[in-house]
Short mmCIF file of C-alpha atoms in Angstrom, two decimals:
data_model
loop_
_atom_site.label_atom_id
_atom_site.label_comp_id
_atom_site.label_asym_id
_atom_site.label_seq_id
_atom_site.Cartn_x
_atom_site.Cartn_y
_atom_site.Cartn_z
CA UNK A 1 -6.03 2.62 -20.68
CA UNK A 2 -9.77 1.94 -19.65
CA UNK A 3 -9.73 0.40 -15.94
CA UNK A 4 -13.14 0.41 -15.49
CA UNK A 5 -12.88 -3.23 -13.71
CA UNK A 6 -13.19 -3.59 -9.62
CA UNK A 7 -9.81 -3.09 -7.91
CA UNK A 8 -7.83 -6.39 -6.16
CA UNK A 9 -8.39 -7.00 -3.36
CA UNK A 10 -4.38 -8.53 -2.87
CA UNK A 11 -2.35 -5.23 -2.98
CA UNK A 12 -0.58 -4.91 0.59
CA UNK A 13 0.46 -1.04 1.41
CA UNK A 14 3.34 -1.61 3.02
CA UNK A 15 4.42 2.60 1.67
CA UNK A 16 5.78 4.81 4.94
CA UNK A 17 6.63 1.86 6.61
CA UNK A 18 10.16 0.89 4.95
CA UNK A 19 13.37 0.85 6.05
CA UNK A 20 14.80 4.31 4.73
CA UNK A 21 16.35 2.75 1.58
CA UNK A 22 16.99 4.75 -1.01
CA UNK A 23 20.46 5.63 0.59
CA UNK A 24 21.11 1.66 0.56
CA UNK A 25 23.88 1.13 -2.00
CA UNK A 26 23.37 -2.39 -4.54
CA UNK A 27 26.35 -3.62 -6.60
CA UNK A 28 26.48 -5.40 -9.59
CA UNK A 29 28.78 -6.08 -12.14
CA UNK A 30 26.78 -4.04 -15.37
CA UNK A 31 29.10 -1.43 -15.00
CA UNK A 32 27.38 0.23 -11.90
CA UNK A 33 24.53 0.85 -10.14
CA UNK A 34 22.74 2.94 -12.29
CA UNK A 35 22.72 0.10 -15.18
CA UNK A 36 21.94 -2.16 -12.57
CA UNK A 37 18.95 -0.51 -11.50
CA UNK A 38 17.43 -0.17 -14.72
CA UNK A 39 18.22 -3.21 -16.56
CA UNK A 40 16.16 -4.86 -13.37
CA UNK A 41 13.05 -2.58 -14.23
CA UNK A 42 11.14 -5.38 -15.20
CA UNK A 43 12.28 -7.94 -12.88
CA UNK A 44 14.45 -10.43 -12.38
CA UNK A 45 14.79 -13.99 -10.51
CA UNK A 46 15.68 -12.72 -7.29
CA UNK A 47 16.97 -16.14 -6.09
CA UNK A 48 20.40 -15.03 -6.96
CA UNK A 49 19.76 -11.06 -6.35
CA UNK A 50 19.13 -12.13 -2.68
CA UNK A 51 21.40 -14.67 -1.47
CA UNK A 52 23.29 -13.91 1.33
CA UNK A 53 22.83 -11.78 4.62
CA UNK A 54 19.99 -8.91 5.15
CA UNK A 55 21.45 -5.54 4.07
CA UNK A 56 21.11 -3.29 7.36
CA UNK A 57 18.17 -1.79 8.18
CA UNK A 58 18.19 1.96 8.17
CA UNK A 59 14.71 3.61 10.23
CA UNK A 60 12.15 5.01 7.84
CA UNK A 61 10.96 7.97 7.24
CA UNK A 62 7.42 8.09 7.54
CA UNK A 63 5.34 10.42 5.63
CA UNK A 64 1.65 11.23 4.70
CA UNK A 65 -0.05 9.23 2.25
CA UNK A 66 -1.18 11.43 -0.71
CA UNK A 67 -3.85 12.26 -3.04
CA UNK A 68 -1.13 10.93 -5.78
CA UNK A 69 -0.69 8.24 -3.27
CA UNK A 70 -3.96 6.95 -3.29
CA UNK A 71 -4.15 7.02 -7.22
CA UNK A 72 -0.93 5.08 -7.90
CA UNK A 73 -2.46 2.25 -5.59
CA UNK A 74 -5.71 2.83 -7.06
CA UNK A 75 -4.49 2.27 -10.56
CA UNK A 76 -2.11 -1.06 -9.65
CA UNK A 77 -5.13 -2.81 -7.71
CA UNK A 78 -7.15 -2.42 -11.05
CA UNK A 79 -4.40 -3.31 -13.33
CA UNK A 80 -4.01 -6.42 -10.73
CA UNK A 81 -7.43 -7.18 -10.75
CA UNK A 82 -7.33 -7.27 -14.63
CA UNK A 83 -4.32 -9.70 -14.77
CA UNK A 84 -6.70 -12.17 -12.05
CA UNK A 85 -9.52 -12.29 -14.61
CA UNK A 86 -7.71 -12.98 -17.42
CA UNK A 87 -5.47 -15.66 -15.96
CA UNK A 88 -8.80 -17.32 -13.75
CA UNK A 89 -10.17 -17.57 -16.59
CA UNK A 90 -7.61 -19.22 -18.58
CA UNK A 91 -6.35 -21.73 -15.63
CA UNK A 92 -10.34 -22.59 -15.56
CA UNK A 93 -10.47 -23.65 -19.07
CA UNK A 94 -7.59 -25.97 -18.54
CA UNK A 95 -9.82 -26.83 -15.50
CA UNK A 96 -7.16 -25.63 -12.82
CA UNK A 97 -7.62 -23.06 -9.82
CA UNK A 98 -5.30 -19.99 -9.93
CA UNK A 99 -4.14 -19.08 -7.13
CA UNK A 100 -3.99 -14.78 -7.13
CA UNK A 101 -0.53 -13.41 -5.68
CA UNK A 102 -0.09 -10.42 -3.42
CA UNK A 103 1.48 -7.19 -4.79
CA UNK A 104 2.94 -4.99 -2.17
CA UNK A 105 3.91 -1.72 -2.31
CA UNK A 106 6.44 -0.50 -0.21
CA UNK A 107 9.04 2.69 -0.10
CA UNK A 108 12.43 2.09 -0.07
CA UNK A 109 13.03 -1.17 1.20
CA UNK A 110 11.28 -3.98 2.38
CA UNK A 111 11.35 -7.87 3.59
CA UNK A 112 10.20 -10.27 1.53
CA UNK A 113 10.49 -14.08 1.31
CA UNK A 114 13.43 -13.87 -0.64
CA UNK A 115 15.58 -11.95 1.24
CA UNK A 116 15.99 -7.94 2.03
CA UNK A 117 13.96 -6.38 -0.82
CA UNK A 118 15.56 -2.87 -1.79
CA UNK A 119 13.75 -0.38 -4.47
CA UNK A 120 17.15 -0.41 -6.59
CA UNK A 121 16.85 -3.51 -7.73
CA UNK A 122 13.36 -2.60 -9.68
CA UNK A 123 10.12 -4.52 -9.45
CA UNK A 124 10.52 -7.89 -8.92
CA UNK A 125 8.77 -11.50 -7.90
CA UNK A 126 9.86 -13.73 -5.32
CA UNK A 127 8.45 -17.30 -5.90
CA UNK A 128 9.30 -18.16 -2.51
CA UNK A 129 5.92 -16.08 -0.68
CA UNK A 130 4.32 -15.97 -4.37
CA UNK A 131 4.43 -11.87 -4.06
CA UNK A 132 5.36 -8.78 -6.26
CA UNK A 133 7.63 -6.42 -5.25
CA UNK A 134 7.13 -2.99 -6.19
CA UNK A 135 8.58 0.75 -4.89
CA UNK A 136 5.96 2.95 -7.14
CA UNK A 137 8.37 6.21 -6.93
CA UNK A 138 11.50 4.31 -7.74
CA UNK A 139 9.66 2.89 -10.91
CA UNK A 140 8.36 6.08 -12.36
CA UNK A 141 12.20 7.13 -11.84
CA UNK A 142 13.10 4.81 -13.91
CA UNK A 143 10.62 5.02 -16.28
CA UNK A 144 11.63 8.62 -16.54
CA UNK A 145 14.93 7.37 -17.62
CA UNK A 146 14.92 4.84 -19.68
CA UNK A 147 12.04 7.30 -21.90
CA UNK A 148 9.23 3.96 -21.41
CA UNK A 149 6.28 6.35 -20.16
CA UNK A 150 2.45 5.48 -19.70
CA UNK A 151 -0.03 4.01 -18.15
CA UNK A 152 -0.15 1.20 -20.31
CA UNK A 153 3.73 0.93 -19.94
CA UNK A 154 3.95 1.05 -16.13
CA UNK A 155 0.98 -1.89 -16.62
CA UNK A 156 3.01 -3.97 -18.58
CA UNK A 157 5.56 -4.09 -16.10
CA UNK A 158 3.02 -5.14 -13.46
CA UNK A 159 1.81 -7.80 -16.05
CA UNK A 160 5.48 -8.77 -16.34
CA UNK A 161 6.22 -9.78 -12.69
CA UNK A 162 2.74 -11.13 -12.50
CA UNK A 163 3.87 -13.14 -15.43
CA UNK A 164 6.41 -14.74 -13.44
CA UNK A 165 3.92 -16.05 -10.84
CA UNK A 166 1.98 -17.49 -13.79
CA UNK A 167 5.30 -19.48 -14.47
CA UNK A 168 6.13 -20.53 -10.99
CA UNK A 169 2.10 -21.79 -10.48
CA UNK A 170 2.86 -23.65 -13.59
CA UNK A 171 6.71 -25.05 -12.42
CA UNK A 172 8.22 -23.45 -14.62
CA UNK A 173 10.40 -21.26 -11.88
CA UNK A 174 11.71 -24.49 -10.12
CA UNK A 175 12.42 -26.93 -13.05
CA UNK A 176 14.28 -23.59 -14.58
CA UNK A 177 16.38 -23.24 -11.22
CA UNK A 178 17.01 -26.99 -11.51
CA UNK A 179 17.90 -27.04 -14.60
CA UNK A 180 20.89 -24.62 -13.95
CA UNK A 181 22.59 -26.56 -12.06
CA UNK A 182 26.23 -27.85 -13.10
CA UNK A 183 25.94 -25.30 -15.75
CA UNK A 184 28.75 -22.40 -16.60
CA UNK A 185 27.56 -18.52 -16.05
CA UNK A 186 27.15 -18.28 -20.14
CA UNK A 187 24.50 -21.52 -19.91
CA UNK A 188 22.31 -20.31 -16.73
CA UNK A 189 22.25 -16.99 -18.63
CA UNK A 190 20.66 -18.24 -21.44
CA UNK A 191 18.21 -19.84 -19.86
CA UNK A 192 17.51 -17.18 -17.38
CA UNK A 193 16.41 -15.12 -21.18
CA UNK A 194 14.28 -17.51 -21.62
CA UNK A 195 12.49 -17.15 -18.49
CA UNK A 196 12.40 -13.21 -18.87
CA UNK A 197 11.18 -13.58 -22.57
CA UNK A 198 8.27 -15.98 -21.16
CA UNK A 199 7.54 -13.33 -18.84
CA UNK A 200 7.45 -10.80 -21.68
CA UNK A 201 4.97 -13.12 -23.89
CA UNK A 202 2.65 -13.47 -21.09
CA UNK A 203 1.51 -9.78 -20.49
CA UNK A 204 1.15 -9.66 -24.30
CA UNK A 205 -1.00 -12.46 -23.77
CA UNK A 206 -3.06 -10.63 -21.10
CA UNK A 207 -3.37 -7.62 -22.98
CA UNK A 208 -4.69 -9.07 -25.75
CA UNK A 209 -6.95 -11.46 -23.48
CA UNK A 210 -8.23 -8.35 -21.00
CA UNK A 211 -9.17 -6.13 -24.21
CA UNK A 212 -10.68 -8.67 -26.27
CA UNK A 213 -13.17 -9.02 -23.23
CA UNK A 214 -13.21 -5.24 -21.67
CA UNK A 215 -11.89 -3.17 -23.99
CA UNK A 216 -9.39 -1.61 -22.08
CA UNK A 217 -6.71 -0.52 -24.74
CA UNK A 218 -6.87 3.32 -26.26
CA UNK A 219 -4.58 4.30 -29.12
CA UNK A 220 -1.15 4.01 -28.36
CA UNK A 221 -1.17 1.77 -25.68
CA UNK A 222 0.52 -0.69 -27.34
CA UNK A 223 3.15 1.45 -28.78
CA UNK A 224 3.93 2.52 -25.17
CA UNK A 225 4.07 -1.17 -24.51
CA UNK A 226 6.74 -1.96 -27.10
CA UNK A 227 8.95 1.06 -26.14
CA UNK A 228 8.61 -0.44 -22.72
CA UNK A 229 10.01 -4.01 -23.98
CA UNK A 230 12.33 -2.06 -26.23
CA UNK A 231 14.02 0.18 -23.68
CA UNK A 232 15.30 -2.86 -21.12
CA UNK A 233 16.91 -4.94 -23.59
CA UNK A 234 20.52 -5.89 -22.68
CA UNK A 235 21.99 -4.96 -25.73
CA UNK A 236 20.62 -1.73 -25.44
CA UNK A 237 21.20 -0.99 -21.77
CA UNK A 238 25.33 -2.20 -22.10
CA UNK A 239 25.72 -0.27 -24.97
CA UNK A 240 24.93 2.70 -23.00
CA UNK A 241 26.77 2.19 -20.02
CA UNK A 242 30.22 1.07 -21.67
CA UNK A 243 29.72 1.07 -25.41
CA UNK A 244 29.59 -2.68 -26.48
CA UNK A 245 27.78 -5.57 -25.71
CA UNK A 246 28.21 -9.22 -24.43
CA UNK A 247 25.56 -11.50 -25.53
CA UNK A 248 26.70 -14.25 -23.45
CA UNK A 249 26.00 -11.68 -20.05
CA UNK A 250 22.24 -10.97 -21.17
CA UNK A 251 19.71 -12.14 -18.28
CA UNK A 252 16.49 -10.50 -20.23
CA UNK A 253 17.60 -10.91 -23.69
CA UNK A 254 18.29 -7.92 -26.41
CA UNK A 255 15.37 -5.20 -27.27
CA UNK A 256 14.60 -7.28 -30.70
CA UNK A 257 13.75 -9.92 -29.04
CA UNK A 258 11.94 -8.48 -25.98
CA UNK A 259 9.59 -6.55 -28.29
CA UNK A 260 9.17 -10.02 -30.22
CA UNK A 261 7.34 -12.05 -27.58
CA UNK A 262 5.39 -9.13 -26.28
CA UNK A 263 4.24 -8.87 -29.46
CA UNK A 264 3.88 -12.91 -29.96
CA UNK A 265 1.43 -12.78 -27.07
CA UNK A 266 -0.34 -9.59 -27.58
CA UNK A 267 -0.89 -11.32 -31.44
CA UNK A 268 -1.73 -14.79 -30.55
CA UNK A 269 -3.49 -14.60 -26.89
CA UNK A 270 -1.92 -18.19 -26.70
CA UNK A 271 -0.12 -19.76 -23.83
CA UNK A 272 1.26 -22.54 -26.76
CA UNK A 273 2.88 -19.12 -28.79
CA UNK A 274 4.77 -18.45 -25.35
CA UNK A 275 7.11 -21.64 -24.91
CA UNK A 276 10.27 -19.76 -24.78
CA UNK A 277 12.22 -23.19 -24.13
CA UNK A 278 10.92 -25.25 -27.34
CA UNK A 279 14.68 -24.85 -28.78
CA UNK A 280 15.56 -22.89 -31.71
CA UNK A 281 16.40 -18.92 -32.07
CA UNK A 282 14.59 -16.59 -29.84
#
């Protein structure tokens, strides 16, 4: 990737100040932890994630920023500041304000507005103090795991979460959450996919937006993109931790169809291309 763009200004280093973490044990019913951890790696609704009390604190460890320290933050705060060009620009032309969220980086664990924030659940946005969550080291792990490497990769998942903020400025969050309720697991599902796949459209959309204007793709970026939306499908992640799959469990829909509205946005560079909830097959 080219960042040659300024760095945001809204990244909060919260990094050596956590809660110890890693050691904090999250459940799930995907057939363990592991799964759980990486078929969150590009976010999730944490509404439900989060309900109920704080996990314990545990005292951090603190440690010494590094040189690779600095870097990482370096590189987020650009790919940030890339995502608030592209999306002031497009709120202006539909003559609204957007309204930039925080990213903070923190180690381990953290507090956010939705609740105890813990690196195993993976990058994530909480609507409720318009922030994303992310634990650097815990997502290169990841990425490490699930073979999605890059720059351009790791971007796409910042572009992701930012994605969701894009939907909650725009109500889509809340009329989602409403919508879900009086419906059966199978039904909130479903339209939890949609949400995700929305997600996935949009950072297509700002890639295609943010090199049309700066030029900041190099060959295989996109590839490493696409392996990226590939690598978190459900069906791909349940059929490695017990050897089938259950459509009606998916929360971020298959790898087909995650690699079909990245690519829908990256194509198009059209918020109209992204309605996820116009009806028909995904």
């Amino acid at each position: 990737m080219r960042l040659d763009g300024p760095e945001s200004q809204n990244v909060e280093d919260r990094r050596g100040q956590g809660f110890g973490g890693r050691g904090i044990a999250v459940g799930g019913g995907l057939g363990g932890v592991v799964v759980l951890l990486i078929a969150l790696l590009l976010g999730v609704d944490p509404g439900e994630l989060l309900q109920g009390d704080p996990a314990p604190r545990q005292p951090g460890v603190q440690r010494q920023m590094t040189a690779e320290d600095d870097a990482a933050r370096r590189f987020v705060a650009q790919v940030l500041g890339e995502t608030e060009q592209v999306w002031n620009a497009e709120f202006a032309r539909m003559g609204r304000r957007y309204e930039e969220p925080t990213l903070v980086l923190f180690s381990g664990a953290t507090q956010s507005g939705c609740g105890f924030a813990q690196a195993q659940m993976g990058p994530f946005y909480c609507p409720n103090d318009r922030r994303v969550y992310i634990d650097l080291d815990f997502m290169a792990d990841l990425q490490r795991r699930l073979g999605a490497g890059g720059d351009f990769a790791a971007a796409y998942i910042v572009a992701h979460e930012v994605g969701h903020h894009v939907q909650n400025l725009f109500g889509v969050l809340s009329q989602a959450n409403e919508a879900r309720r009086g419906r059966g697991e199978a039904a909130g599902n479903a339209l939890q996919v949609r949400i995700e796949l929305q997600a996935d459209c949009l950072a297509g959309l700002w890639a295609r937006r943010a090199h049309e204007t700066r030029n900041i793709l190099e060959k295989g970026d996109i590839e490493e993109g696409l392996n990226a939306a590939a690598a978190v499908g459900d069906d791909r992640l349940q059929r490695a931790s017990q050897g089938y799959v259950v459509p009606e469990s998916f929360t971020h829909g298959s790898s087909a169809q995650r690699v079909r509205w990245f690519r829908r946005g990256l194509e198009t560079g059209r918020l109209e291309a992204c309605d996820t909830f116009a009806g028909g097959a995904l």
